[in-house]
Amino acid sequence: MYINMLQAEGRVMGRRFFLTLVIGISAGFSFAYILLTSTGFSRDTAWHNYRKSARDFKKHPIAAVGEHSPDEPAHRDEDRSVADELYKKVRVLCWVMTQPKNHESKARHVKATWGKRCNKIIFMSTEKDPSLPSIKLPVKEGRKFLWGKTKAAFRYVYKHHRREADWFFKADDDTYVVVENLRHMLAGYDTEDPLYFGYRFKRFSPQGYMSGGAGYILSRAALDRFVNKGLPNTTLCRGDDNGIEDAEMGKCLENIGVPAMDSRDELKRGRFFPLTPDVHLLRSQIKKFDCCSDHAVSFHYIEPQVMYELDYLIYHLRPYGIEHGSDTSTLPKTLAGSIATLPRRRLNNASAVI
Ligand SMILES: *[C@@H]1O[C@H](CO)[C@@H](O)[C@H](O)[C@H]1NC(C)=O
Ligand SMILES: *[C@@H]1O[C@H](CO)[C@@H](O)[C@H](O)[C@H]1NC(C)=O
C-alpha cells in the first residue's frame, strides 16, 4: 500500500516533471530561436559551421584518397587508350599561381588531385618548396603584384621548360581542371600558331581577356611571342608589376597578335568557368556563361576538399550500366586516324569480371 502510494505519487510527480520539462524545453528553444534568428543565426549557419569544422584541415587532415585502380569492379572494363594517346600528343604544362601561406593548405591538394594529370606541374610562389615543387620567383608577394608574378612565371617556364610541353596552362590554386578535356579541346589546334584559350570576358580590350581564375592556356607560339615580343616592349605589355593579372595579359596578347579563341564546345557550351559548378548550373542570371559543356575543362573558387569530391565524382563514381566512351569523331582527322588504329587497350576483359 505504502509502496503503491509512493509509486502513484511518483507517477504524478513524473508526469508533472515531464510536463514542466517539455514546457521548459519548448520555451527555451523558442527563446533561442527568436534570439538566434534576430542575430542572423539559422540552421543553415549551424550546418555551414559544422561543415567548416569537419573540413578544417588542421583538425582533420585529409586522409589519403584511394587512387582508382583498374582492378576496381567499376573500372575493370575502362578503356583509357584515347586519353593516354592524347597525353602523349597534346602535352600540357600546368603552372599554378600560389603563395607561401597556401603551399600546405591549397597547392598540395591541387597536386594530389587534378595537378597530377598534367604532363608537368609547377607551382609559382615566392618561396622555394621542393616537395611541391614551388619556384621562388623574384617578385614581391601580394595581390597587387600578380601581373608581375605572371610575367615572371611565364618567363621561367619559357626559359626552363618550353621544350617539355606543347601548351602552357596558367591556373590558380583554387582552380579545378579536367585535364583530359583540355587536351581534347586542344587536339584540333596547332601549337605553332599563336593562340590562347579560356573563359573570355569581353572587357578592357576589343577581344577581351581570359579569366585568370578559370585558367587560360597558351600555345607554344603564343608563349614564345609573349616572352620575346611582348615582355621587352612596354608599349605592348605593361612594364611594371601592378595591374590586374588577367586583364593585362588580355591587352598584351591582343597587342602582339595572339587571338583569344572561342573555347566553347561543338554545341556552343562553355568549357572554362570563372565560378563554381553550382553557380553556373543553377543561377539563371549567369546564363550568359553558356553553361556547361559535358567536356568542361575548369571551374574556379574550388576549395581543396571539394577538389577531392570532384575527383571522386568525375574519376571514380560510375552510373552502373552506362558505357560512356571517347567519340573520336570530335578529334582532328589525323589524330583520330592514328588513335583508331591503336590496339584498344582494355584494362581487363569485361566478361571476366567476378
Ligand atoms: C614597341 O612596340 C611598338 C608598337 O608596335 C613599336 O612602335 C615600337 O617600335 C616597339 N619598341 C621596341 C623597342 O621594339
Ligand atoms: C574475354 O571475353 C571473351 C568473350 O566473352 C572470351 O571468349 C574470352 O575467353 C575472354 N578472355 C579472357 C582472357 O578472359
Short mmCIF file of C-alpha atoms and ligand atoms in Angstrom, two decimals:
data_model
loop_
_atom_site.label_atom_id
_atom_site.label_comp_id
_atom_site.label_asym_id
_atom_site.label_seq_id
_atom_site.Cartn_x
_atom_site.Cartn_y
_atom_site.Cartn_z
CA MET A 1 0.00 0.00 0.00
CA TYR A 2 2.67 2.40 1.08
CA ILE A 3 4.71 1.36 -1.85
CA ASN A 4 1.72 1.75 -4.19
CA MET A 5 1.14 5.26 -2.92
CA LEU A 6 4.72 6.10 -3.47
CA GLN A 7 4.51 4.71 -6.97
CA ALA A 8 1.31 6.67 -7.69
CA GLU A 9 2.88 9.83 -6.35
CA GLY A 10 5.96 9.03 -8.34
CA ARG A 11 3.86 8.75 -11.46
CA VAL A 12 2.10 12.06 -10.77
CA MET A 13 5.43 13.67 -9.99
CA GLY A 14 6.88 12.07 -13.08
CA ARG A 15 4.09 13.43 -15.25
CA ARG A 16 4.41 16.89 -13.74
CA PHE A 17 8.12 16.81 -14.12
CA PHE A 18 7.78 15.67 -17.70
CA LEU A 19 5.27 18.46 -18.46
CA THR A 20 7.50 21.09 -16.88
CA LEU A 21 10.41 19.72 -18.80
CA VAL A 22 8.54 19.87 -22.13
CA ILE A 23 7.32 23.42 -21.48
CA GLY A 24 10.78 24.44 -20.37
CA ILE A 25 12.45 22.96 -23.40
CA SER A 26 9.97 24.47 -25.88
CA ALA A 27 10.23 27.85 -24.21
CA GLY A 28 13.98 27.54 -24.28
CA PHE A 29 14.01 26.62 -27.94
CA SER A 30 11.55 29.37 -28.87
CA PHE A 31 13.63 31.90 -27.00
CA ALA A 32 16.83 30.67 -28.56
CA TYR A 33 15.15 30.62 -31.97
CA ILE A 34 13.97 34.24 -31.61
CA LEU A 35 17.34 35.29 -30.28
CA LEU A 36 19.31 33.47 -32.96
CA THR A 37 17.14 34.40 -35.92
CA SER A 38 17.27 38.03 -34.82
CA THR A 39 21.05 37.80 -34.79
CA GLY A 40 21.07 36.21 -38.23
CA PHE A 41 21.79 32.72 -36.97
CA SER A 42 19.97 29.89 -38.64
CA ARG A 43 20.17 26.17 -39.02
CA ASP A 44 21.94 26.81 -42.31
CA THR A 45 24.64 28.66 -40.44
CA ALA A 46 24.90 25.82 -37.96
CA TRP A 47 25.24 23.34 -40.81
CA HIS A 48 27.74 25.58 -42.51
CA ASN A 49 29.78 25.84 -39.33
CA TYR A 50 29.61 22.10 -38.88
CA ARG A 51 30.89 21.56 -42.39
CA LYS A 52 33.57 24.14 -41.89
CA SER A 53 34.74 22.44 -38.72
CA ALA A 54 34.61 18.99 -40.30
CA ARG A 55 36.66 20.34 -43.17
CA ASP A 56 39.20 22.14 -41.05
CA PHE A 57 42.42 20.62 -42.30
CA LYS A 58 44.26 21.43 -39.11
CA LYS A 59 41.78 19.41 -37.04
CA HIS A 60 41.08 16.76 -39.65
CA PRO A 61 43.86 16.42 -42.18
CA ILE A 62 42.78 14.86 -45.45
CA ALA A 63 43.41 11.15 -45.34
CA ALA A 64 44.96 9.50 -48.34
CA VAL A 65 42.39 9.32 -51.10
CA GLY A 66 42.32 5.98 -52.83
CA GLU A 67 43.66 6.01 -56.35
CA HIS A 68 41.35 4.43 -58.80
CA SER A 69 42.85 1.24 -59.93
CA PRO A 70 41.94 -0.89 -62.93
CA ASP A 71 41.08 -3.70 -60.54
CA GLU A 72 38.13 -1.93 -59.01
CA PRO A 73 34.96 -3.56 -60.30
CA ALA A 74 33.50 -0.34 -61.70
CA HIS A 75 36.70 0.35 -63.66
CA ARG A 76 37.61 -3.06 -64.96
CA ASP A 77 36.30 -2.50 -68.45
CA GLU A 78 37.54 1.06 -68.65
CA ASP A 79 39.38 1.96 -71.81
CA ARG A 80 41.82 4.84 -71.44
CA SER A 81 43.59 4.44 -74.75
CA VAL A 82 42.38 7.70 -76.31
CA ALA A 83 43.19 9.75 -73.20
CA ASP A 84 46.58 8.05 -72.96
CA GLU A 85 47.34 8.82 -76.58
CA LEU A 86 46.31 12.46 -76.14
CA TYR A 87 48.53 12.64 -73.07
CA LYS A 88 51.48 11.96 -75.38
CA LYS A 89 50.34 14.05 -78.33
CA VAL A 90 48.97 17.12 -76.54
CA ARG A 91 51.44 17.77 -73.76
CA VAL A 92 50.23 20.26 -71.19
CA LEU A 93 52.45 22.04 -68.71
CA CYS A 94 50.39 23.48 -65.87
CA TRP A 95 51.71 26.23 -63.70
CA VAL A 96 49.75 27.14 -60.62
CA MET A 97 49.78 30.58 -59.06
CA THR A 98 50.25 30.14 -55.33
CA GLN A 99 51.93 31.80 -52.35
CA PRO A 100 53.86 30.53 -49.31
CA LYS A 101 50.85 30.54 -46.98
CA ASN A 102 48.93 28.33 -49.45
CA HIS A 103 51.58 25.67 -50.05
CA GLU A 104 50.18 23.35 -47.41
CA SER A 105 46.55 24.40 -47.40
CA LYS A 106 45.90 24.62 -51.15
CA ALA A 107 48.78 23.82 -53.52
CA ARG A 108 49.37 20.38 -52.00
CA HIS A 109 45.76 19.43 -52.76
CA VAL A 110 45.98 20.65 -56.34
CA LYS A 111 48.96 18.37 -56.78
CA ALA A 112 47.13 15.43 -55.19
CA THR A 113 44.07 15.86 -57.41
CA TRP A 114 43.94 17.36 -60.91
CA GLY A 115 47.55 18.55 -60.95
CA LYS A 116 48.91 15.03 -61.29
CA ARG A 117 47.18 14.70 -64.68
CA CYS A 118 49.22 17.49 -66.27
CA ASN A 119 52.31 16.36 -68.18
CA LYS A 120 54.23 18.69 -65.92
CA ILE A 121 53.13 20.79 -62.96
CA ILE A 122 54.96 23.73 -61.40
CA PHE A 123 53.85 25.89 -58.50
CA MET A 124 54.80 29.55 -58.79
CA SER A 125 55.43 31.18 -55.44
CA THR A 126 57.86 33.44 -53.70
CA GLU A 127 59.38 30.66 -51.64
CA LYS A 128 61.09 27.50 -52.76
CA ASP A 129 59.44 24.28 -51.62
CA PRO A 130 60.96 21.17 -53.18
CA SER A 131 58.09 18.97 -52.01
CA LEU A 132 55.62 20.63 -54.38
CA PRO A 133 57.91 21.74 -56.10
CA SER A 134 57.44 25.51 -55.97
CA ILE A 135 59.60 28.14 -57.56
CA LYS A 136 60.79 31.22 -55.75
CA LEU A 137 60.08 33.92 -58.29
CA PRO A 138 61.96 37.21 -57.96
CA VAL A 139 58.81 39.27 -57.33
CA LYS A 140 57.01 40.82 -54.41
CA GLU A 141 54.19 38.77 -52.87
CA GLY A 142 50.69 40.20 -52.83
CA ARG A 143 47.53 40.59 -54.83
CA LYS A 144 48.80 43.91 -56.16
CA PHE A 145 51.74 42.28 -57.87
CA LEU A 146 50.05 39.36 -59.61
CA TRP A 147 50.78 40.75 -63.03
CA GLY A 148 54.47 40.86 -62.19
CA LYS A 149 54.30 37.31 -60.88
CA THR A 150 52.51 36.10 -64.02
CA LYS A 151 55.17 37.63 -66.25
CA ALA A 152 57.94 36.11 -64.16
CA ALA A 153 56.21 32.72 -64.18
CA PHE A 154 55.85 32.57 -67.96
CA ARG A 155 59.42 33.80 -68.32
CA TYR A 156 60.58 30.97 -66.05
CA VAL A 157 58.52 28.37 -67.92
CA TYR A 158 59.85 29.60 -71.24
CA LYS A 159 63.42 29.57 -70.06
CA HIS A 160 63.41 26.15 -68.38
CA HIS A 161 60.57 24.06 -69.78
CA ARG A 162 59.40 25.27 -73.16
CA ARG A 163 60.52 22.08 -74.90
CA GLU A 164 58.77 19.80 -72.44
CA ALA A 165 55.25 20.70 -73.47
CA ASP A 166 53.11 21.89 -76.36
CA TRP A 167 50.70 24.01 -74.33
CA PHE A 168 51.21 26.17 -71.26
CA PHE A 169 48.35 26.47 -68.80
CA LYS A 170 48.06 29.02 -66.02
CA ALA A 171 45.71 28.20 -63.13
CA ASP A 172 45.13 29.44 -59.60
CA ASP A 173 45.43 27.26 -56.52
CA ASP A 174 41.61 27.23 -56.31
CA THR A 175 41.02 26.23 -59.93
CA TYR A 176 39.87 22.68 -60.67
CA VAL A 177 40.74 21.28 -64.08
CA VAL A 178 39.68 18.23 -66.07
CA VAL A 179 42.97 17.92 -67.90
CA GLU A 180 41.73 15.23 -70.34
CA ASN A 181 39.10 17.64 -71.62
CA LEU A 182 41.69 20.36 -72.01
CA ARG A 183 43.71 18.05 -74.26
CA HIS A 184 40.60 17.06 -76.19
CA MET A 185 39.81 20.72 -76.91
CA LEU A 186 43.40 21.47 -77.96
CA ALA A 187 43.83 18.39 -80.13
CA GLY A 188 42.36 20.27 -83.07
CA TYR A 189 44.87 23.12 -82.94
CA ASP A 190 48.48 23.57 -83.89
CA THR A 191 50.70 24.78 -81.09
CA GLU A 192 52.89 26.54 -83.65
CA ASP A 193 50.03 29.00 -84.18
CA PRO A 194 49.91 31.75 -81.56
CA LEU A 195 46.62 31.10 -79.74
CA TYR A 196 45.13 31.17 -76.30
CA PHE A 197 42.00 29.72 -74.72
CA GLY A 198 40.00 30.22 -71.55
CA TYR A 199 36.82 31.86 -70.29
CA ARG A 200 36.55 35.16 -72.14
CA PHE A 201 35.36 38.38 -70.51
CA LYS A 202 34.56 40.96 -73.15
CA ARG A 203 36.17 43.93 -71.45
CA PHE A 204 39.32 46.06 -71.34
CA SER A 205 40.34 45.36 -74.93
CA PRO A 206 38.44 44.60 -78.15
CA GLN A 207 38.96 40.84 -77.99
CA GLY A 208 38.54 40.85 -74.20
CA TYR A 209 40.59 38.76 -71.82
CA MET A 210 40.55 35.28 -70.36
CA SER A 211 39.58 34.85 -66.71
CA GLY A 212 42.66 34.14 -64.61
CA GLY A 213 40.65 32.10 -62.11
CA ALA A 214 39.19 29.76 -64.73
CA GLY A 215 42.72 29.42 -66.09
CA TYR A 216 43.99 30.10 -69.60
CA ILE A 217 46.28 28.21 -71.91
CA LEU A 218 48.83 29.44 -74.43
CA SER A 219 50.20 27.58 -77.42
CA ARG A 220 53.97 27.32 -77.65
CA ALA A 221 53.98 30.04 -80.31
CA ALA A 222 51.92 32.31 -78.04
CA LEU A 223 54.34 31.73 -75.16
CA ASP A 224 57.28 32.48 -77.43
CA ARG A 225 55.69 35.69 -78.66
CA PHE A 226 54.68 36.76 -75.16
CA VAL A 227 58.18 36.35 -73.79
CA ASN A 228 60.20 37.58 -76.77
CA LYS A 229 57.96 40.22 -78.28
CA GLY A 230 55.59 41.29 -75.52
CA LEU A 231 57.67 41.44 -72.37
CA PRO A 232 60.57 43.50 -73.75
CA ASN A 233 58.24 46.19 -75.11
CA THR A 234 56.33 48.19 -72.52
CA THR A 235 54.17 49.83 -75.19
CA LEU A 236 52.75 46.40 -75.95
CA CYS A 237 52.69 44.87 -72.49
CA ARG A 238 52.56 46.69 -69.19
CA GLY A 239 56.09 47.08 -67.88
CA ASP A 240 55.61 47.35 -64.13
CA ASP A 241 54.31 44.65 -61.81
CA ASN A 242 50.98 46.28 -60.91
CA GLY A 243 47.67 45.80 -62.62
CA ILE A 244 45.03 43.12 -62.86
CA GLU A 245 46.80 40.00 -64.00
CA ASP A 246 44.31 38.56 -66.47
CA ALA A 247 43.21 41.90 -67.93
CA GLU A 248 46.85 42.94 -68.54
CA MET A 249 47.50 39.57 -70.12
CA GLY A 250 44.49 40.09 -72.40
CA LYS A 251 45.67 43.51 -73.56
CA CYS A 252 49.22 42.31 -74.02
CA LEU A 253 48.30 39.21 -76.03
CA GLU A 254 45.98 41.24 -78.21
CA ASN A 255 48.78 43.75 -78.90
CA ILE A 256 51.14 41.02 -80.02
CA GLY A 257 48.59 39.31 -82.24
CA VAL A 258 47.61 36.32 -80.15
CA PRO A 259 43.89 35.74 -80.71
CA ALA A 260 41.54 34.92 -77.81
CA MET A 261 39.98 31.71 -79.08
CA ASP A 262 36.40 30.53 -78.76
CA SER A 263 36.75 27.83 -76.16
CA ARG A 264 33.18 26.52 -76.30
CA ASP A 265 32.31 23.02 -77.47
CA GLU A 266 30.51 21.97 -80.66
CA LEU A 267 27.15 22.77 -79.02
CA LYS A 268 28.43 26.27 -78.07
CA ARG A 269 28.50 25.38 -74.40
CA GLY A 270 31.28 26.79 -72.26
CA ARG A 271 34.25 24.77 -71.13
CA PHE A 272 36.03 27.18 -68.77
CA PHE A 273 34.16 28.71 -65.84
CA PRO A 274 35.15 31.57 -63.56
CA LEU A 275 32.82 30.39 -60.75
CA THR A 276 31.81 27.11 -59.08
CA PRO A 277 29.74 24.48 -60.94
CA ASP A 278 26.63 25.02 -58.81
CA VAL A 279 26.55 28.72 -59.59
CA HIS A 280 26.86 28.15 -63.32
CA LEU A 281 24.33 25.34 -63.35
CA LEU A 282 21.67 26.86 -61.15
CA ARG A 283 21.65 30.65 -61.33
CA SER A 284 19.60 31.83 -64.24
CA GLN A 285 21.24 35.26 -64.29
CA ILE A 286 24.52 33.54 -65.07
CA LYS A 287 23.10 32.07 -68.30
CA LYS A 288 25.41 34.25 -70.30
CA PHE A 289 28.23 31.91 -69.33
CA ASP A 290 26.93 29.28 -71.80
CA CYS A 291 26.71 26.59 -69.18
CA CYS A 292 28.02 23.84 -69.32
CA SER A 293 29.84 21.55 -71.68
CA ASP A 294 29.85 17.82 -70.98
CA HIS A 295 33.53 18.22 -71.72
CA ALA A 296 34.00 21.13 -69.32
CA VAL A 297 37.61 21.98 -68.56
CA SER A 298 37.72 24.17 -65.48
CA PHE A 299 35.94 25.76 -62.54
CA HIS A 300 37.11 28.38 -60.10
CA TYR A 301 36.74 29.03 -56.35
CA ILE A 302 37.06 25.32 -55.63
CA GLU A 303 38.08 24.68 -52.05
CA PRO A 304 40.69 21.96 -51.52
CA GLN A 305 38.23 19.48 -50.03
CA VAL A 306 35.91 19.98 -52.99
CA MET A 307 38.77 19.04 -55.32
CA TYR A 308 38.70 15.57 -53.75
CA GLU A 309 34.92 15.44 -54.07
CA LEU A 310 35.15 16.36 -57.75
CA ASP A 311 37.92 13.84 -58.31
CA TYR A 312 35.69 11.16 -56.83
CA LEU A 313 32.62 12.23 -58.83
CA ILE A 314 34.46 12.61 -62.12
CA TYR A 315 37.02 9.80 -62.00
CA HIS A 316 35.56 7.18 -59.66
CA LEU A 317 31.81 7.20 -59.43
CA ARG A 318 30.07 5.46 -62.32
CA PRO A 319 26.37 5.12 -63.02
CA TYR A 320 26.12 1.36 -63.47
CA GLY A 321 25.15 0.09 -66.87
CA ILE A 322 26.09 3.17 -68.86
CA GLU A 323 29.14 2.95 -71.02
CA HIS A 324 30.46 6.33 -71.97
CA GLY A 325 33.18 6.43 -74.43
CA SER A 326 35.56 8.63 -76.28
CA ASP A 327 33.93 9.70 -79.52
CA THR A 328 36.97 10.15 -81.73
CA SER A 329 34.87 11.90 -84.39
CA THR A 330 35.35 15.11 -82.37
CA LEU A 331 39.11 14.80 -82.80
CA PRO A 332 41.01 16.16 -85.80
CA LYS A 333 41.16 13.59 -88.59
CA THR A 334 44.88 12.95 -88.39
CA LEU A 335 44.76 12.29 -84.69
CA ALA A 336 41.52 10.34 -84.82
CA GLY A 337 43.08 8.20 -87.56
CA SER A 338 46.14 7.37 -85.52
CA ILE A 339 44.00 6.65 -82.48
CA ALA A 340 41.58 4.47 -84.42
CA THR A 341 44.47 2.22 -85.42
CA LEU A 342 45.65 1.85 -81.83
CA PRO A 343 45.24 -1.55 -80.34
CA ARG A 344 42.32 -0.95 -77.98
CA ARG A 345 43.85 -1.42 -74.61
CA ARG A 346 41.10 -2.87 -72.49
CA LEU A 347 42.34 -2.85 -68.96
CA ASN A 348 40.63 -6.14 -68.35
CA ASN A 349 38.18 -8.46 -70.03
CA ALA A 350 34.76 -7.12 -69.05
CA SER A 351 33.22 -10.52 -69.33
CA ALA A 352 35.82 -11.93 -66.99
CA VAL A 353 34.58 -9.82 -64.09
CA ILE A 354 33.87 -11.90 -60.97
C1 LIG B 1 57.29 48.50 -79.26
O1 LIG B 1 56.08 48.33 -79.99
C2 LIG B 1 55.62 49.47 -80.66
C3 LIG B 1 54.25 49.15 -81.24
O2 LIG B 1 54.29 48.02 -82.07
C4 LIG B 1 56.63 49.85 -81.73
O3 LIG B 1 56.22 51.01 -82.40
C5 LIG B 1 57.98 50.08 -81.06
O4 LIG B 1 58.98 50.31 -82.05
C6 LIG B 1 58.39 48.88 -80.21
N1 LIG B 1 59.58 49.20 -79.45
C7 LIG B 1 60.66 48.44 -79.47
C8 LIG B 1 61.80 48.88 -78.61
O5 LIG B 1 60.73 47.39 -80.11
C1 LIG B 2 37.26 -12.44 -72.82
O1 LIG B 2 35.91 -12.49 -73.14
C2 LIG B 2 35.61 -13.27 -74.30
C3 LIG B 2 34.12 -13.11 -74.61
O2 LIG B 2 33.32 -13.47 -73.52
C4 LIG B 2 36.00 -14.71 -74.06
O3 LIG B 2 35.73 -15.51 -75.19
C5 LIG B 2 37.49 -14.75 -73.72
O4 LIG B 2 37.87 -16.05 -73.40
C6 LIG B 2 37.82 -13.82 -72.57
N1 LIG B 2 39.26 -13.73 -72.41
C7 LIG B 2 39.85 -13.80 -71.23
C8 LIG B 2 41.34 -13.63 -71.24
O5 LIG B 2 39.24 -13.94 -70.18
#
